[in-house]
């Protein structure tokens, strides 16, 4: 058995709940998809009206695959590379060379582990704070979705109620694309589209409406 969170809207805010489900060990896509099906089944047992969407390259839904951070691009760079190359630590960074390698290699770069405490993010010369947690990641993720998906595809997000990311383990990380997509759903419900928010406006929105 394993436990993973699902992100959904509750009383006009992005919330989460953890669900226990049967975990299928192994690195193959088929094993990951069995785990996803098990997780979604657990969600459906709790809420019979739920329509879960897996957000990852392992998703069986083409929209979930398109929304994977490894497939999204922002300013012609992969989103994961933007995120990792924007980190500034007490002992170094931002490491701009991480823009030019594969997303997986960027995520695993040893400097991200050995440069001290994360103190901020530097995106195109604009400094983002580390709090509220995940705000910077959610900000660039949403910008990447606007650049990478059509309006029709973005509007399709409204069909779903719960968002999962089978690769995300809260014990090992903070940011997850599932949470970012739940924020998009909230924006679509509130505004009908994804509004153009600057850094400070987005941080205010995040503080008020996101867990």
JSON list of N, CA, C and O in Angstrom, two decimals, residues 83-98 109-123 127:
[
{"chain": "A", "resi": 83, "resn": "UNK", "atom": "N", "xyz": [12.63, 25.90, -13.97]},
{"chain": "A", "resi": 83, "resn": "UNK", "atom": "CA", "xyz": [12.50, 25.82, -12.51]},
{"chain": "A", "resi": 83, "resn": "UNK", "atom": "C", "xyz": [13.84, 25.57, -11.83]},
{"chain": "A", "resi": 83, "resn": "UNK", "atom": "O", "xyz": [14.23, 26.29, -10.90]},
{"chain": "A", "resi": 84, "resn": "UNK", "atom": "N", "xyz": [14.57, 24.57, -12.30]},
{"chain": "A", "resi": 84, "resn": "UNK", "atom": "CA", "xyz": [15.83, 24.22, -11.66]},
{"chain": "A", "resi": 84, "resn": "UNK", "atom": "C", "xyz": [16.89, 25.30, -11.87]},
{"chain": "A", "resi": 84, "resn": "UNK", "atom": "O", "xyz": [17.68, 25.58, -10.96]},
{"chain": "A", "resi": 85, "resn": "UNK", "atom": "N", "xyz": [16.90, 25.93, -13.03]},
{"chain": "A", "resi": 85, "resn": "UNK", "atom": "CA", "xyz": [17.92, 26.94, -13.34]},
{"chain": "A", "resi": 85, "resn": "UNK", "atom": "C", "xyz": [17.64, 28.28, -12.66]},
{"chain": "A", "resi": 85, "resn": "UNK", "atom": "O", "xyz": [18.47, 29.19, -12.71]},
{"chain": "A", "resi": 86, "resn": "UNK", "atom": "N", "xyz": [16.47, 28.42, -12.04]},
{"chain": "A", "resi": 86, "resn": "UNK", "atom": "CA", "xyz": [16.11, 29.66, -11.35]},
{"chain": "A", "resi": 86, "resn": "UNK", "atom": "C", "xyz": [16.43, 29.63, -9.86]},
{"chain": "A", "resi": 86, "resn": "UNK", "atom": "O", "xyz": [16.31, 30.66, -9.18]},
{"chain": "A", "resi": 87, "resn": "UNK", "atom": "N", "xyz": [16.83, 28.48, -9.35]},
{"chain": "A", "resi": 87, "resn": "UNK", "atom": "CA", "xyz": [17.07, 28.36, -7.91]},
{"chain": "A", "resi": 87, "resn": "UNK", "atom": "C", "xyz": [18.35, 29.08, -7.50]},
{"chain": "A", "resi": 87, "resn": "UNK", "atom": "O", "xyz": [19.40, 28.92, -8.13]},
{"chain": "A", "resi": 88, "resn": "UNK", "atom": "N", "xyz": [18.24, 29.87, -6.44]},
{"chain": "A", "resi": 88, "resn": "UNK", "atom": "CA", "xyz": [19.39, 30.59, -5.89]},
{"chain": "A", "resi": 88, "resn": "UNK", "atom": "C", "xyz": [19.59, 30.13, -4.45]},
{"chain": "A", "resi": 88, "resn": "UNK", "atom": "O", "xyz": [18.66, 30.19, -3.64]},
{"chain": "A", "resi": 89, "resn": "UNK", "atom": "N", "xyz": [20.81, 29.67, -4.15]},
{"chain": "A", "resi": 89, "resn": "UNK", "atom": "CA", "xyz": [21.12, 29.14, -2.83]},
{"chain": "A", "resi": 89, "resn": "UNK", "atom": "C", "xyz": [22.08, 30.07, -2.09]},
{"chain": "A", "resi": 89, "resn": "UNK", "atom": "O", "xyz": [22.68, 30.98, -2.69]},
{"chain": "A", "resi": 90, "resn": "UNK", "atom": "N", "xyz": [22.24, 29.80, -0.83]},
{"chain": "A", "resi": 90, "resn": "UNK", "atom": "CA", "xyz": [23.19, 30.60, -0.04]},
{"chain": "A", "resi": 90, "resn": "UNK", "atom": "C", "xyz": [24.61, 30.42, -0.54]},
{"chain": "A", "resi": 90, "resn": "UNK", "atom": "O", "xyz": [25.46, 31.31, -0.36]},
{"chain": "A", "resi": 91, "resn": "UNK", "atom": "N", "xyz": [24.88, 29.29, -1.21]},
{"chain": "A", "resi": 91, "resn": "UNK", "atom": "CA", "xyz": [26.22, 29.02, -1.69]},
{"chain": "A", "resi": 91, "resn": "UNK", "atom": "C", "xyz": [26.39, 29.00, -3.19]},
{"chain": "A", "resi": 91, "resn": "UNK", "atom": "O", "xyz": [27.41, 28.53, -3.71]},
{"chain": "A", "resi": 92, "resn": "UNK", "atom": "N", "xyz": [25.41, 29.49, -3.93]},
{"chain": "A", "resi": 92, "resn": "UNK", "atom": "CA", "xyz": [25.56, 29.50, -5.39]},
{"chain": "A", "resi": 92, "resn": "UNK", "atom": "C", "xyz": [24.24, 29.59, -6.12]},
{"chain": "A", "resi": 92, "resn": "UNK", "atom": "O", "xyz": [23.17, 29.51, -5.52]},
{"chain": "A", "resi": 93, "resn": "UNK", "atom": "N", "xyz": [24.32, 29.74, -7.46]},
{"chain": "A", "resi": 93, "resn": "UNK", "atom": "CA", "xyz": [23.13, 29.84, -8.29]},
{"chain": "A", "resi": 93, "resn": "UNK", "atom": "C", "xyz": [22.82, 31.30, -8.59]},
{"chain": "A", "resi": 93, "resn": "UNK", "atom": "O", "xyz": [23.40, 32.18, -7.98]},
{"chain": "A", "resi": 94, "resn": "UNK", "atom": "N", "xyz": [21.98, 31.54, -9.52]},
{"chain": "A", "resi": 94, "resn": "UNK", "atom": "CA", "xyz": [21.24, 30.57, -10.30]},
{"chain": "A", "resi": 94, "resn": "UNK", "atom": "C", "xyz": [22.14, 29.93, -11.37]},
{"chain": "A", "resi": 94, "resn": "UNK", "atom": "O", "xyz": [23.00, 30.61, -11.95]},
{"chain": "A", "resi": 95, "resn": "UNK", "atom": "N", "xyz": [21.93, 28.62, -11.61]},
{"chain": "A", "resi": 95, "resn": "UNK", "atom": "CA", "xyz": [22.77, 27.87, -12.54]},
{"chain": "A", "resi": 95, "resn": "UNK", "atom": "C", "xyz": [22.09, 27.85, -13.92]},
{"chain": "A", "resi": 95, "resn": "UNK", "atom": "O", "xyz": [21.35, 26.93, -14.26]},
{"chain": "A", "resi": 96, "resn": "UNK", "atom": "N", "xyz": [22.39, 28.85, -14.73]},
{"chain": "A", "resi": 96, "resn": "UNK", "atom": "CA", "xyz": [21.71, 29.02, -16.01]},
{"chain": "A", "resi": 96, "resn": "UNK", "atom": "C", "xyz": [22.06, 27.92, -17.02]},
{"chain": "A", "resi": 96, "resn": "UNK", "atom": "O", "xyz": [21.32, 27.66, -17.96]},
{"chain": "A", "resi": 97, "resn": "UNK", "atom": "N", "xyz": [23.19, 27.27, -16.83]},
{"chain": "A", "resi": 97, "resn": "UNK", "atom": "CA", "xyz": [23.57, 26.20, -17.76]},
{"chain": "A", "resi": 97, "resn": "UNK", "atom": "C", "xyz": [22.59, 25.03, -17.70]},
{"chain": "A", "resi": 97, "resn": "UNK", "atom": "O", "xyz": [22.54, 24.21, -18.63]},
{"chain": "A", "resi": 98, "resn": "UNK", "atom": "N", "xyz": [21.79, 24.95, -16.65]},
{"chain": "A", "resi": 98, "resn": "UNK", "atom": "CA", "xyz": [20.81, 23.87, -16.54]},
{"chain": "A", "resi": 98, "resn": "UNK", "atom": "C", "xyz": [19.69, 24.02, -17.56]},
{"chain": "A", "resi": 98, "resn": "UNK", "atom": "O", "xyz": [18.91, 23.08, -17.77]},
{"chain": "A", "resi": 109, "resn": "UNK", "atom": "N", "xyz": [21.06, 17.52, -10.99]},
{"chain": "A", "resi": 109, "resn": "UNK", "atom": "CA", "xyz": [22.36, 18.18, -10.89]},
{"chain": "A", "resi": 109, "resn": "UNK", "atom": "C", "xyz": [22.80, 18.30, -9.42]},
{"chain": "A", "resi": 109, "resn": "UNK", "atom": "O", "xyz": [22.04, 18.77, -8.57]},
{"chain": "A", "resi": 110, "resn": "UNK", "atom": "N", "xyz": [24.02, 17.87, -9.14]},
{"chain": "A", "resi": 110, "resn": "UNK", "atom": "CA", "xyz": [24.51, 17.82, -7.75]},
{"chain": "A", "resi": 110, "resn": "UNK", "atom": "C", "xyz": [24.59, 19.19, -7.10]},
{"chain": "A", "resi": 110, "resn": "UNK", "atom": "O", "xyz": [24.47, 19.31, -5.88]},
{"chain": "A", "resi": 111, "resn": "UNK", "atom": "N", "xyz": [24.76, 20.24, -7.88]},
{"chain": "A", "resi": 111, "resn": "UNK", "atom": "CA", "xyz": [24.86, 21.57, -7.30]},
{"chain": "A", "resi": 111, "resn": "UNK", "atom": "C", "xyz": [23.57, 21.98, -6.59]},
{"chain": "A", "resi": 111, "resn": "UNK", "atom": "O", "xyz": [23.60, 22.78, -5.64]},
{"chain": "A", "resi": 112, "resn": "UNK", "atom": "N", "xyz": [22.46, 21.43, -7.03]},
{"chain": "A", "resi": 112, "resn": "UNK", "atom": "CA", "xyz": [21.18, 21.74, -6.40]},
{"chain": "A", "resi": 112, "resn": "UNK", "atom": "C", "xyz": [21.09, 21.15, -5.00]},
{"chain": "A", "resi": 112, "resn": "UNK", "atom": "O", "xyz": [20.26, 21.59, -4.20]},
{"chain": "A", "resi": 113, "resn": "UNK", "atom": "N", "xyz": [21.93, 20.20, -4.73]},
{"chain": "A", "resi": 113, "resn": "UNK", "atom": "CA", "xyz": [21.95, 19.57, -3.40]},
{"chain": "A", "resi": 113, "resn": "UNK", "atom": "C", "xyz": [23.08, 20.09, -2.52]},
{"chain": "A", "resi": 113, "resn": "UNK", "atom": "O", "xyz": [23.02, 19.99, -1.29]},
{"chain": "A", "resi": 114, "resn": "UNK", "atom": "N", "xyz": [24.11, 20.66, -3.16]},
{"chain": "A", "resi": 114, "resn": "UNK", "atom": "CA", "xyz": [25.34, 20.98, -2.43]},
{"chain": "A", "resi": 114, "resn": "UNK", "atom": "C", "xyz": [25.64, 22.48, -2.36]},
{"chain": "A", "resi": 114, "resn": "UNK", "atom": "O", "xyz": [26.77, 22.87, -2.05]},
{"chain": "A", "resi": 115, "resn": "UNK", "atom": "N", "xyz": [24.66, 23.31, -2.62]},
{"chain": "A", "resi": 115, "resn": "UNK", "atom": "CA", "xyz": [24.90, 24.76, -2.64]},
{"chain": "A", "resi": 115, "resn": "UNK", "atom": "C", "xyz": [24.29, 25.50, -1.46]},
{"chain": "A", "resi": 115, "resn": "UNK", "atom": "O", "xyz": [24.13, 26.71, -1.49]},
{"chain": "A", "resi": 116, "resn": "UNK", "atom": "N", "xyz": [23.92, 24.76, -0.45]},
{"chain": "A", "resi": 116, "resn": "UNK", "atom": "CA", "xyz": [23.37, 25.39, 0.74]},
{"chain": "A", "resi": 116, "resn": "UNK", "atom": "C", "xyz": [21.86, 25.50, 0.70]},
{"chain": "A", "resi": 116, "resn": "UNK", "atom": "O", "xyz": [21.18, 24.81, -0.07]},
{"chain": "A", "resi": 117, "resn": "UNK", "atom": "N", "xyz": [21.33, 26.40, 1.49]},
{"chain": "A", "resi": 117, "resn": "UNK", "atom": "CA", "xyz": [19.89, 26.55, 1.64]},
{"chain": "A", "resi": 117, "resn": "UNK", "atom": "C", "xyz": [19.31, 27.36, 0.49]},
{"chain": "A", "resi": 117, "resn": "UNK", "atom": "O", "xyz": [19.90, 28.34, 0.04]},
{"chain": "A", "resi": 118, "resn": "UNK", "atom": "N", "xyz": [18.15, 26.94, 0.01]},
{"chain": "A", "resi": 118, "resn": "UNK", "atom": "CA", "xyz": [17.45, 27.69, -1.03]},
{"chain": "A", "resi": 118, "resn": "UNK", "atom": "C", "xyz": [16.95, 29.01, -0.45]},
{"chain": "A", "resi": 118, "resn": "UNK", "atom": "O", "xyz": [16.24, 29.02, 0.54]},
{"chain": "A", "resi": 119, "resn": "UNK", "atom": "N", "xyz": [17.35, 30.12, -1.07]},
{"chain": "A", "resi": 119, "resn": "UNK", "atom": "CA", "xyz": [16.96, 31.42, -0.51]},
{"chain": "A", "resi": 119, "resn": "UNK", "atom": "C", "xyz": [15.97, 32.20, -1.37]},
{"chain": "A", "resi": 119, "resn": "UNK", "atom": "O", "xyz": [15.24, 33.06, -0.86]},
{"chain": "A", "resi": 120, "resn": "UNK", "atom": "N", "xyz": [15.94, 31.93, -2.68]},
{"chain": "A", "resi": 120, "resn": "UNK", "atom": "CA", "xyz": [14.98, 32.60, -3.56]},
{"chain": "A", "resi": 120, "resn": "UNK", "atom": "C", "xyz": [15.05, 31.99, -4.95]},
{"chain": "A", "resi": 120, "resn": "UNK", "atom": "O", "xyz": [15.83, 31.06, -5.19]},
{"chain": "A", "resi": 121, "resn": "UNK", "atom": "N", "xyz": [14.25, 32.53, -5.85]},
{"chain": "A", "resi": 121, "resn": "UNK", "atom": "CA", "xyz": [14.29, 32.14, -7.26]},
{"chain": "A", "resi": 121, "resn": "UNK", "atom": "C", "xyz": [14.54, 33.39, -8.09]},
{"chain": "A", "resi": 121, "resn": "UNK", "atom": "O", "xyz": [14.03, 34.47, -7.79]},
{"chain": "A", "resi": 122, "resn": "UNK", "atom": "N", "xyz": [15.34, 33.24, -9.13]},
{"chain": "A", "resi": 122, "resn": "UNK", "atom": "CA", "xyz": [15.66, 34.34, -10.04]},
{"chain": "A", "resi": 122, "resn": "UNK", "atom": "C", "xyz": [15.21, 33.93, -11.44]},
{"chain": "A", "resi": 122, "resn": "UNK", "atom": "O", "xyz": [15.86, 33.14, -12.12]},
{"chain": "A", "resi": 123, "resn": "UNK", "atom": "N", "xyz": [14.07, 34.48, -11.87]},
{"chain": "A", "resi": 123, "resn": "UNK", "atom": "CA", "xyz": [13.51, 34.15, -13.18]},
{"chain": "A", "resi": 123, "resn": "UNK", "atom": "C", "xyz": [13.56, 35.40, -14.05]},
{"chain": "A", "resi": 123, "resn": "UNK", "atom": "O", "xyz": [12.88, 36.39, -13.78]},
{"chain": "A", "resi": 127, "resn": "UNK", "atom": "N", "xyz": [13.08, 38.50, -8.93]},
{"chain": "A", "resi": 127, "resn": "UNK", "atom": "CA", "xyz": [13.30, 37.66, -7.75]},
{"chain": "A", "resi": 127, "resn": "UNK", "atom": "C", "xyz": [11.97, 37.25, -7.14]},
{"chain": "A", "resi": 127, "resn": "UNK", "atom": "O", "xyz": [11.10, 38.09, -6.87]}
]
